[in-house]
Short mmCIF file of C-alpha atoms in Angstrom, two decimals:
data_model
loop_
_atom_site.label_atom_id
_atom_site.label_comp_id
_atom_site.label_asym_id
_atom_site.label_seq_id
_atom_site.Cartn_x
_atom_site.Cartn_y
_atom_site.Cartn_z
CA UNK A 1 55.57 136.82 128.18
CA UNK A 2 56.42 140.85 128.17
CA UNK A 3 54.73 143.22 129.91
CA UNK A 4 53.47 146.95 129.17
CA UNK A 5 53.72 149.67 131.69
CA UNK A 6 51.36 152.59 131.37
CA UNK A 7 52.00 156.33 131.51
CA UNK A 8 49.14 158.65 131.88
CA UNK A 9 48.42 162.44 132.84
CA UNK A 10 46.77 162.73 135.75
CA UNK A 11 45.32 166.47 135.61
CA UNK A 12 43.84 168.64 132.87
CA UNK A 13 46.54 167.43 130.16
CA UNK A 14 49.95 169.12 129.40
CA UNK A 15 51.42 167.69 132.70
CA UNK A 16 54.72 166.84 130.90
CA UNK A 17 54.12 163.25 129.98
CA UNK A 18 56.51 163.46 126.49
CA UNK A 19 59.47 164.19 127.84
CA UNK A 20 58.86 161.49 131.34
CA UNK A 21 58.08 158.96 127.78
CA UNK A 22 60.97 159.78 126.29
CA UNK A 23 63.23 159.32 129.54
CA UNK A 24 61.91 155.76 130.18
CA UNK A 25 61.56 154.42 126.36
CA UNK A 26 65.32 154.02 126.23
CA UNK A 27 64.31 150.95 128.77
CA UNK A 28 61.70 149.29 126.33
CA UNK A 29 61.57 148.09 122.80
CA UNK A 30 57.88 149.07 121.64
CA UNK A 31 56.24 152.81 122.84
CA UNK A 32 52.70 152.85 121.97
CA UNK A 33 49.79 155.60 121.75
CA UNK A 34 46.50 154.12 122.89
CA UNK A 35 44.30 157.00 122.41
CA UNK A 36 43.25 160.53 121.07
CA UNK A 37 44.72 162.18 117.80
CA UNK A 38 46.45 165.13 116.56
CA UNK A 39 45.08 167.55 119.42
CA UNK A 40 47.44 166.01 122.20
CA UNK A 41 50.94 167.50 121.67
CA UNK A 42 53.92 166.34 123.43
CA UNK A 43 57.07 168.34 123.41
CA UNK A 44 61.03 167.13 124.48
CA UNK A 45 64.04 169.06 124.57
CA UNK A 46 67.21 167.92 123.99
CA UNK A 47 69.69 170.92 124.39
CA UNK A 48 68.62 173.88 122.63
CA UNK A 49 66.17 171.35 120.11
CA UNK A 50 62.97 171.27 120.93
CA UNK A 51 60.95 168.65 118.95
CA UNK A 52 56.81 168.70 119.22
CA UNK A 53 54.98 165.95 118.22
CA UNK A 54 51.23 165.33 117.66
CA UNK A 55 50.70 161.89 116.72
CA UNK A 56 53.90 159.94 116.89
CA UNK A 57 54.80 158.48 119.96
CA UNK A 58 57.16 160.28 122.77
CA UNK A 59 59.98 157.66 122.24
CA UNK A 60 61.18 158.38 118.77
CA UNK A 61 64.66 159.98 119.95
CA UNK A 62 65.13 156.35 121.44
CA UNK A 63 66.71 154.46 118.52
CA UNK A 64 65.42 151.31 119.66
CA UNK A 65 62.07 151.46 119.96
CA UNK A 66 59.52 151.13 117.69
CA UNK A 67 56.70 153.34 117.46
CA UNK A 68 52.78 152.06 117.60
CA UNK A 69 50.01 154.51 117.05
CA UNK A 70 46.92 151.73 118.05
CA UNK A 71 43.39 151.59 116.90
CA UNK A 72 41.87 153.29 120.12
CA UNK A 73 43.61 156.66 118.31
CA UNK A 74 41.39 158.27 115.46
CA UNK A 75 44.34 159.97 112.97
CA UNK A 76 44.64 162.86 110.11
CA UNK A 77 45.74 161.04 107.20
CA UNK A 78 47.41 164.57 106.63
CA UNK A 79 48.75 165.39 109.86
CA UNK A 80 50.51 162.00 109.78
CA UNK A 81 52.21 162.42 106.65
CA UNK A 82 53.82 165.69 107.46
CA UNK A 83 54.52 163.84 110.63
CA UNK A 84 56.15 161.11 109.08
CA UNK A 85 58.00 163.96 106.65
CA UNK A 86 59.23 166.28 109.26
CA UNK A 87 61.22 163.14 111.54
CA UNK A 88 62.46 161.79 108.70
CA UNK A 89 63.77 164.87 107.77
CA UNK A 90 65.97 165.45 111.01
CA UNK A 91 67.02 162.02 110.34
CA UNK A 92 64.89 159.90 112.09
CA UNK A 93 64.39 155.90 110.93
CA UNK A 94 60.34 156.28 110.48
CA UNK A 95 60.25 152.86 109.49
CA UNK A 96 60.30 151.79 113.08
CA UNK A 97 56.73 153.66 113.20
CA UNK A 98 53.56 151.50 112.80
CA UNK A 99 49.66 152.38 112.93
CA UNK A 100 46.96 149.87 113.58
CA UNK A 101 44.60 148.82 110.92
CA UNK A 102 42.06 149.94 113.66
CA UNK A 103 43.03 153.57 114.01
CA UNK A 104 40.29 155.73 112.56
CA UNK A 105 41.02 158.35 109.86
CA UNK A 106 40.02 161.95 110.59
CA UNK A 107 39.34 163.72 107.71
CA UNK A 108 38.61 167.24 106.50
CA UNK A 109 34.85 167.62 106.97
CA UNK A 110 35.21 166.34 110.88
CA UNK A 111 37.45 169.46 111.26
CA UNK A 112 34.61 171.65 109.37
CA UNK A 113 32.18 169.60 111.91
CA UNK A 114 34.58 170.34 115.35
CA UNK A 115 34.40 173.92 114.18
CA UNK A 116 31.06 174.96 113.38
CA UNK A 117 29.66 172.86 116.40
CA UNK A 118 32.34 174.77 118.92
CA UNK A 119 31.10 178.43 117.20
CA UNK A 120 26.81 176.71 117.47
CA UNK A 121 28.03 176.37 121.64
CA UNK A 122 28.42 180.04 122.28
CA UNK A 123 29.25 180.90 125.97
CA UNK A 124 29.37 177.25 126.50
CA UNK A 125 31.97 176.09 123.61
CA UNK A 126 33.84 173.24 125.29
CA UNK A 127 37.31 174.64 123.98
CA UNK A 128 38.13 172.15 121.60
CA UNK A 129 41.51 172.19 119.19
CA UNK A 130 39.02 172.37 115.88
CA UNK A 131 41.21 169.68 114.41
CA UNK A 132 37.81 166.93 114.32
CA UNK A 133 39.09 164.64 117.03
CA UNK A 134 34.92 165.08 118.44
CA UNK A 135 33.53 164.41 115.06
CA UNK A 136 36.09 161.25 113.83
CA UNK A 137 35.20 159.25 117.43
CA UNK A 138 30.97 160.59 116.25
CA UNK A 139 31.85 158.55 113.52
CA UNK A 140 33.53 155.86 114.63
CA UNK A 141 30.60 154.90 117.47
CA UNK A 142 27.48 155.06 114.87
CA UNK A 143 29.91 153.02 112.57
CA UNK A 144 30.19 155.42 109.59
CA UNK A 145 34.17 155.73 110.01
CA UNK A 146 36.98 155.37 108.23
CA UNK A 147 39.96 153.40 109.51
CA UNK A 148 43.35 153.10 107.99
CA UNK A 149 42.74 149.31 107.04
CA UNK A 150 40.06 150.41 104.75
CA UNK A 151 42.44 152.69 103.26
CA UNK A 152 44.22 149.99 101.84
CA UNK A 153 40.99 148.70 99.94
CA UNK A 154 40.05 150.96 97.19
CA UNK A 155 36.52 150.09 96.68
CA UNK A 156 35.90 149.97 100.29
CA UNK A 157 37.07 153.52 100.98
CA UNK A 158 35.11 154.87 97.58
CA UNK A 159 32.28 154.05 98.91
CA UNK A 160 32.70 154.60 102.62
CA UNK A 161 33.40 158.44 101.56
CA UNK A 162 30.59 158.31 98.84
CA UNK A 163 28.31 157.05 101.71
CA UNK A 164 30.04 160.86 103.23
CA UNK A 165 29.25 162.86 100.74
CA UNK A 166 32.90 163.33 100.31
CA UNK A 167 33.91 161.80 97.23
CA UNK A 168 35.95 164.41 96.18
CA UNK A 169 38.36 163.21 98.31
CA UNK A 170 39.14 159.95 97.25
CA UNK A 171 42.45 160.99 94.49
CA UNK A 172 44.12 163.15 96.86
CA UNK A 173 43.31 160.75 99.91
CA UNK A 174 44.51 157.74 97.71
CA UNK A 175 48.04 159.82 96.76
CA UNK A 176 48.24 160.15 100.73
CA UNK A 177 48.08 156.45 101.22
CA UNK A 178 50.70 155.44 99.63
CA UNK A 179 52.96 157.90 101.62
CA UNK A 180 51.37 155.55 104.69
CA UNK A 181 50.77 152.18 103.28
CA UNK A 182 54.49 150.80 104.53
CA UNK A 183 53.46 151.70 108.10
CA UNK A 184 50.11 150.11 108.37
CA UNK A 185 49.76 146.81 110.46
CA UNK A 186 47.26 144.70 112.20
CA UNK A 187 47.45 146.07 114.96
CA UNK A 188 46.33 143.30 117.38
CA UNK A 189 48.40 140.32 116.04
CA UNK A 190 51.60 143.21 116.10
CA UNK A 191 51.45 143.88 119.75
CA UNK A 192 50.59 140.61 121.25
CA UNK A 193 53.13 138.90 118.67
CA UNK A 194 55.30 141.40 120.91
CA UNK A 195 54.35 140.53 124.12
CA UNK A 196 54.58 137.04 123.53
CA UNK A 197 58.07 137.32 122.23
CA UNK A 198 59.11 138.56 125.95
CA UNK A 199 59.14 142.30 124.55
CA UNK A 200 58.53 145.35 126.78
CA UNK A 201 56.04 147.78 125.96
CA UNK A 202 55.79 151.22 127.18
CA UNK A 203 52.16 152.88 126.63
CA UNK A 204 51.44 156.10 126.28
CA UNK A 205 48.54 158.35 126.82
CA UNK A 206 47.21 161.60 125.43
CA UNK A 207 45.85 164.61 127.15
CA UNK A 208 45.10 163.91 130.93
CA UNK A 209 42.63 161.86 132.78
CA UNK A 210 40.69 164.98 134.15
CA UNK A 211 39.44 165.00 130.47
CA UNK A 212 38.32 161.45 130.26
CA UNK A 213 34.95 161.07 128.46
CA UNK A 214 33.29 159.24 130.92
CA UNK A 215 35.61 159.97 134.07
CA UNK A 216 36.19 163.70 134.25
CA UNK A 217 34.92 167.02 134.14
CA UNK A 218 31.98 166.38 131.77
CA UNK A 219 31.04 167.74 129.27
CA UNK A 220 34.29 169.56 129.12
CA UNK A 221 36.19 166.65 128.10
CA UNK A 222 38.14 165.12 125.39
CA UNK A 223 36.15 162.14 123.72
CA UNK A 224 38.15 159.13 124.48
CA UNK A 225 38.52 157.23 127.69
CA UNK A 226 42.23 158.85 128.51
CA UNK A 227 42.52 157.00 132.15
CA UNK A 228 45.31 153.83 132.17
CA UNK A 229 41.65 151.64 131.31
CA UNK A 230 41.88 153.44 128.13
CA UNK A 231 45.09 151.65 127.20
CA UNK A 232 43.45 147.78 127.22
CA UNK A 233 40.51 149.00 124.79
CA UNK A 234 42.93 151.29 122.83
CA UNK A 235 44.99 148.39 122.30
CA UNK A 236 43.32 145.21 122.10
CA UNK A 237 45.05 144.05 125.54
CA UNK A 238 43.65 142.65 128.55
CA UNK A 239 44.44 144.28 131.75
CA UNK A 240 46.67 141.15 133.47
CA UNK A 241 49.15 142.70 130.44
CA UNK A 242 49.83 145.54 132.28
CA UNK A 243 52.09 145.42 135.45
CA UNK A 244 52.88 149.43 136.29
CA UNK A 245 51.08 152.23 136.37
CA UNK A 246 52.95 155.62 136.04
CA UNK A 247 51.33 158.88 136.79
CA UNK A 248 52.93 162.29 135.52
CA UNK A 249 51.45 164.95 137.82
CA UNK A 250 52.40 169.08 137.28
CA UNK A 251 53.87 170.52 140.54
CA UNK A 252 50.60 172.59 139.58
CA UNK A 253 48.01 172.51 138.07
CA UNK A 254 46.80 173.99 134.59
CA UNK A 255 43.97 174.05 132.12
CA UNK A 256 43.22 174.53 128.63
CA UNK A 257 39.88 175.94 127.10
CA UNK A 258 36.12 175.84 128.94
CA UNK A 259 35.08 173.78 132.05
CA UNK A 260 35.36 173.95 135.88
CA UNK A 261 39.10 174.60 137.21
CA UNK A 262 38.91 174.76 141.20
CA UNK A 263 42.50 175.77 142.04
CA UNK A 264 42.36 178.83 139.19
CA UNK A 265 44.10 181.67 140.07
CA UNK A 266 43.06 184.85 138.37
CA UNK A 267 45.57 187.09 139.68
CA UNK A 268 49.76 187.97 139.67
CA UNK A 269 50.10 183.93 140.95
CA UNK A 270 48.49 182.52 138.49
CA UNK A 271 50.27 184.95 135.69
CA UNK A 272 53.77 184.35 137.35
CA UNK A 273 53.51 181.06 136.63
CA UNK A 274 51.48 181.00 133.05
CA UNK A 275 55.27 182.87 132.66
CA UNK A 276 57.61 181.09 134.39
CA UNK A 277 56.16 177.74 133.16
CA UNK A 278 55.88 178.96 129.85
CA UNK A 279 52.11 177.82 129.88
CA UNK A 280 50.99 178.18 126.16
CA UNK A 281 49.53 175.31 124.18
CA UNK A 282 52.14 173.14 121.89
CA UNK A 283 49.30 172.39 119.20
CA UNK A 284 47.47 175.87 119.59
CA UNK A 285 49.72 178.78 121.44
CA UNK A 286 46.51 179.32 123.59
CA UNK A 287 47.42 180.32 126.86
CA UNK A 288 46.80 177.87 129.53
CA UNK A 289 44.72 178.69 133.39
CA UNK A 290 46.59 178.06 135.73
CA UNK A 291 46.36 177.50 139.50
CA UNK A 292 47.61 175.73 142.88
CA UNK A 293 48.49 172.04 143.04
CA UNK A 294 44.84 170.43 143.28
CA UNK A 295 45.25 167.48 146.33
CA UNK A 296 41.50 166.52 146.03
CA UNK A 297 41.21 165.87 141.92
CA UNK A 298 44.89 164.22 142.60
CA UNK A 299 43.45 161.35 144.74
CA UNK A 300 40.59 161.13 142.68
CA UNK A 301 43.22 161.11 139.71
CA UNK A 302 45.02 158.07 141.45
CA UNK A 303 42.49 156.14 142.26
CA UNK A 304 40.55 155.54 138.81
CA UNK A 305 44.23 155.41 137.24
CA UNK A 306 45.28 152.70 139.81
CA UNK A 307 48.81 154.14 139.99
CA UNK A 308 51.39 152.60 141.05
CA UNK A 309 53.89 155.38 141.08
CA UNK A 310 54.18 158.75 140.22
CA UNK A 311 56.63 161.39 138.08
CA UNK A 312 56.17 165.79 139.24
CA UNK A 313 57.44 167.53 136.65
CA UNK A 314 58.36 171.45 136.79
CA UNK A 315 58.78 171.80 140.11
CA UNK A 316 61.86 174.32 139.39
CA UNK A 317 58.71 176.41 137.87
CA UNK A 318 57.42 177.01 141.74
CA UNK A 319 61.60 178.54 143.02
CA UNK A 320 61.01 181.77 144.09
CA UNK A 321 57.66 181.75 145.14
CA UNK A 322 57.36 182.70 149.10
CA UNK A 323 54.38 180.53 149.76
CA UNK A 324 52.79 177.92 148.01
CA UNK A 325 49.13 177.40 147.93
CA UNK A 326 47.63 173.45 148.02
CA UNK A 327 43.85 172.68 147.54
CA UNK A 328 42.93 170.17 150.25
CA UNK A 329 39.37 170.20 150.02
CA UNK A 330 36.36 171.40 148.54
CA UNK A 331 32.78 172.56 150.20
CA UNK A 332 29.19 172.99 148.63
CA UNK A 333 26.80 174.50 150.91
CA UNK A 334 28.94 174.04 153.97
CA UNK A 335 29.34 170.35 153.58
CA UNK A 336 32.69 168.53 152.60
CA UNK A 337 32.88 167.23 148.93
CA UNK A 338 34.65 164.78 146.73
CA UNK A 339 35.52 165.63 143.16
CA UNK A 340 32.36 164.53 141.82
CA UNK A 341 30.61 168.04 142.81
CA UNK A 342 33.19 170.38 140.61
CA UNK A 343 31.21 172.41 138.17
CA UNK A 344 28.55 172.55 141.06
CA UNK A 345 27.45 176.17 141.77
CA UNK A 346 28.76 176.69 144.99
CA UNK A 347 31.64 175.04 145.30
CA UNK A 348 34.32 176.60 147.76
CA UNK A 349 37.89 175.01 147.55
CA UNK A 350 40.21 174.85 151.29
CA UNK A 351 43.51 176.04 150.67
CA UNK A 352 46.71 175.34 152.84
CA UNK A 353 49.63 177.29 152.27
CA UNK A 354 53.38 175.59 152.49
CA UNK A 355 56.62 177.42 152.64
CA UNK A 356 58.39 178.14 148.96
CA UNK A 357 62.23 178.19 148.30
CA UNK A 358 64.68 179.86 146.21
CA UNK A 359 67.62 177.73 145.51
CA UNK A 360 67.96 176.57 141.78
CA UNK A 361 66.99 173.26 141.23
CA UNK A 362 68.52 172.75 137.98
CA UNK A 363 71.83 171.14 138.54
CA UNK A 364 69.93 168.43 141.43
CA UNK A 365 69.94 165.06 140.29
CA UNK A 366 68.31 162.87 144.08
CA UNK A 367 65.28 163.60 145.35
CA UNK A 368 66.84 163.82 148.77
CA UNK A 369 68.98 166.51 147.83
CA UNK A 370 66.31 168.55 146.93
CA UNK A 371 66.35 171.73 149.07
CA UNK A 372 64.15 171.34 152.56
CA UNK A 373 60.76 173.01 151.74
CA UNK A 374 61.09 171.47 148.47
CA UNK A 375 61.69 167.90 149.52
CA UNK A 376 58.77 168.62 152.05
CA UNK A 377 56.43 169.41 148.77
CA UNK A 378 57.47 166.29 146.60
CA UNK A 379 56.71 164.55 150.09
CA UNK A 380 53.30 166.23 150.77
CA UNK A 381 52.29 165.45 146.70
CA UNK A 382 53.81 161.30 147.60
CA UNK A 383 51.40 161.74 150.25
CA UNK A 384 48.60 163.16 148.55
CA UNK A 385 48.64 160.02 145.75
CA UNK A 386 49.22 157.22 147.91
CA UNK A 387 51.85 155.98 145.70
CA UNK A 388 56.00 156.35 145.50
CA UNK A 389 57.59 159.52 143.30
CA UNK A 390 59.92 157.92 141.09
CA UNK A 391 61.52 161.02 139.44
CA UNK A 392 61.16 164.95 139.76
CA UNK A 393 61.69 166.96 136.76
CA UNK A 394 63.77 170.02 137.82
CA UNK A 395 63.79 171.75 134.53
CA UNK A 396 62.80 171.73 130.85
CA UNK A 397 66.13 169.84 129.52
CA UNK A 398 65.27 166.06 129.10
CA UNK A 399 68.41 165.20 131.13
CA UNK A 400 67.26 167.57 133.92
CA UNK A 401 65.53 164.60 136.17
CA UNK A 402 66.13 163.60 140.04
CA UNK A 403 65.27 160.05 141.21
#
């Protein structure tokens, strides 16, 4: 029987998880997306090529593996075609790529939907992409969706848009299906025919589990469950399936859009590394927040991930800074408090400041080699999780990786 190993972003999303994906896929025959949609982009670079996806998953430069989008993800029947278009055009074998039966369809109006209800919000507009992730997983719960097995019925999908009031898209959605129809599956009896066959299984999720819909900073969340749980209802897998659990934590922390953000820094820090990291958004250029490494939403991170071990990436982003800050706690009204009281007015973060370095990290390849204060910081993060660091990214080239 093969087992699946999970990947998942423990922060506010864009911790780095592609390119971590993409490093350990060469290891496993099947990478698979469990959640979210066209909003969560990943980004790898290979050289001077720098390839962003938004729906396929990270291990596609890995020849071997095949590629599962599952039916916890809710899809643009659009999006994935120019998907599907663009990799084959660089000469990638897109036949290895599959999508579940289950996987809901996102469709024009829930990007009309995501937009006007963002602009009815105001002041308190969640930050959302636009792109109708919200609306398709609206659908999907009071069981008016669409998935991509009923796109494969005719009549069905006639009157499932009919029932829409979006007829008018059924020629132009039926020319798109046949662009897709090679890739669909059922999903469940395609994965567990895997896993009983002894293969290995690398899942993958999207954004980071400090946007879970039920687990983080609500309401400022995505709107699926993107915590390691995620991956067994995403999937159609029990939990005795998985055996690892691999967080992928930012040697800082950032933040896209609205919601609470203890560790922010609004000042030449927190610009110097917006810079340095090269903090913009790979689906919407927004700039991201950014601020110290957060210790306290870390353990919370860990513990409702179950994490076995743990990846930093862009620690070379932190050389040259003198001092390094670290949130170690927070306090409302005097009193200690856990991570269930951010977005509480009040709250006052404790921060501890470590020494920095200089040296260039680039050309490092063992952890232990890592210059003194630097090693002491991947130590002080181990710490901070609980759990082993199994690599440290020390810069933006895929190959750039110290274990």
């Amino acid at each position: 029987m093969g087992k699946a190993d999970v990947v998942v972003g423990i922060q506010w999303g864009d911790e780095g998880k592609g390119r971590i994906v993409d490093y350990y896929a060469r290891d496993y025959d099947i990478v698979s997306r469990f959640g979210g949609g066209d909003n969560a982009g990943h980004s790898i670079r290979v050289g001077e090529r720098k390839l962003a996806l938004r729906i396929v998953p990270s291990g596609v430069l890995q020849e071997r593996c095949e590629l599962f989008i599952g039916g916890g993800t809710v899809v643009s029947l659009e999006g994935l075609t120019a998907e599907l278009a663009s990799l084959s055009s660089i000469g990638v074998d897109i036949s290895r790529i599959r999508i579940s039966d289950r996987a809901h369809v996102v469709f024009a109006y829930h990007a009309a939907a995501d937009k006007a209800s963002e602009e009815a919000r105001g002041l308190q507009a969640i930050g959302t992409t636009g792109r109708g992730i919200g609306p398709a997983y609206v659908d999907k719960v009071a069981r008016s969706g669409i998935t991509f097995g009923d796109l494969l019925r005719k009549e069905t999908l006639a009157d499932k848009l009919r029932f829409k009031g979006a007829e008018g898209l059924l020629p132009d959605t039926l020319q798109a299906v046949e662009r897709v129809r090679s890739h669909i599956v059922d999903g469940v009896e395609y994965l567990h025919g895997a896993l009983e066959s002894g293969r290995r299984v690398l899942i993958e999720g999207a954004q980071g589990s400090l946007l879970d819909v039920g687990y983080g900073t609500y309401p400022y969340v995505t709107s699926s469950h993107t915590i390691a749980g995620g991956a067994c209802i995403g999937l159609g897998i029990g939990p005795t399936a998985v055996e690892r659990v691999i967080g992928v934590v930012k040697a800082y922390c950032t933040r896209v859009g609205g919601g609470p953000f203890p560790s922010e820094l609004d000042d030449e820090n927190g610009e110097r590394l917006r810079v340095n990291g090269a903090e913009f958004g790979v689906v919407t250029g927004r700039p991201r927040r950014c601020g110290w490494f957060d210790a306290v939403a870390a353990r919370y991170a860990a513990r409702v991930n179950g994490l076995t071990s743990a990846v930093i990436t862009k620690l070379d982003v932190l050389t040259g800074f003198e001092r390094l800050g670290i949130v170690k706690g927070y306090r409302v009204g005097g009193k200690p408090a856990g991570f269930g009281a951010v977005g509480q007015p009040g709250l006052e973060v404790e921060v501890e400041y470590v020494e920095g370095w200089s040296e260039d990290l680039r050309t490092v390849r063992r952890i232990a080699d890592l210059p003194r204060t630097a090693l002491a910081y991947v130590r002080r993060i181990e710490s901070i999780l609980g759990v082993p660091i199994e690599r440290v990214s020390v810069g933006p080239e895929r190959s750039e990786l110290a274990s």
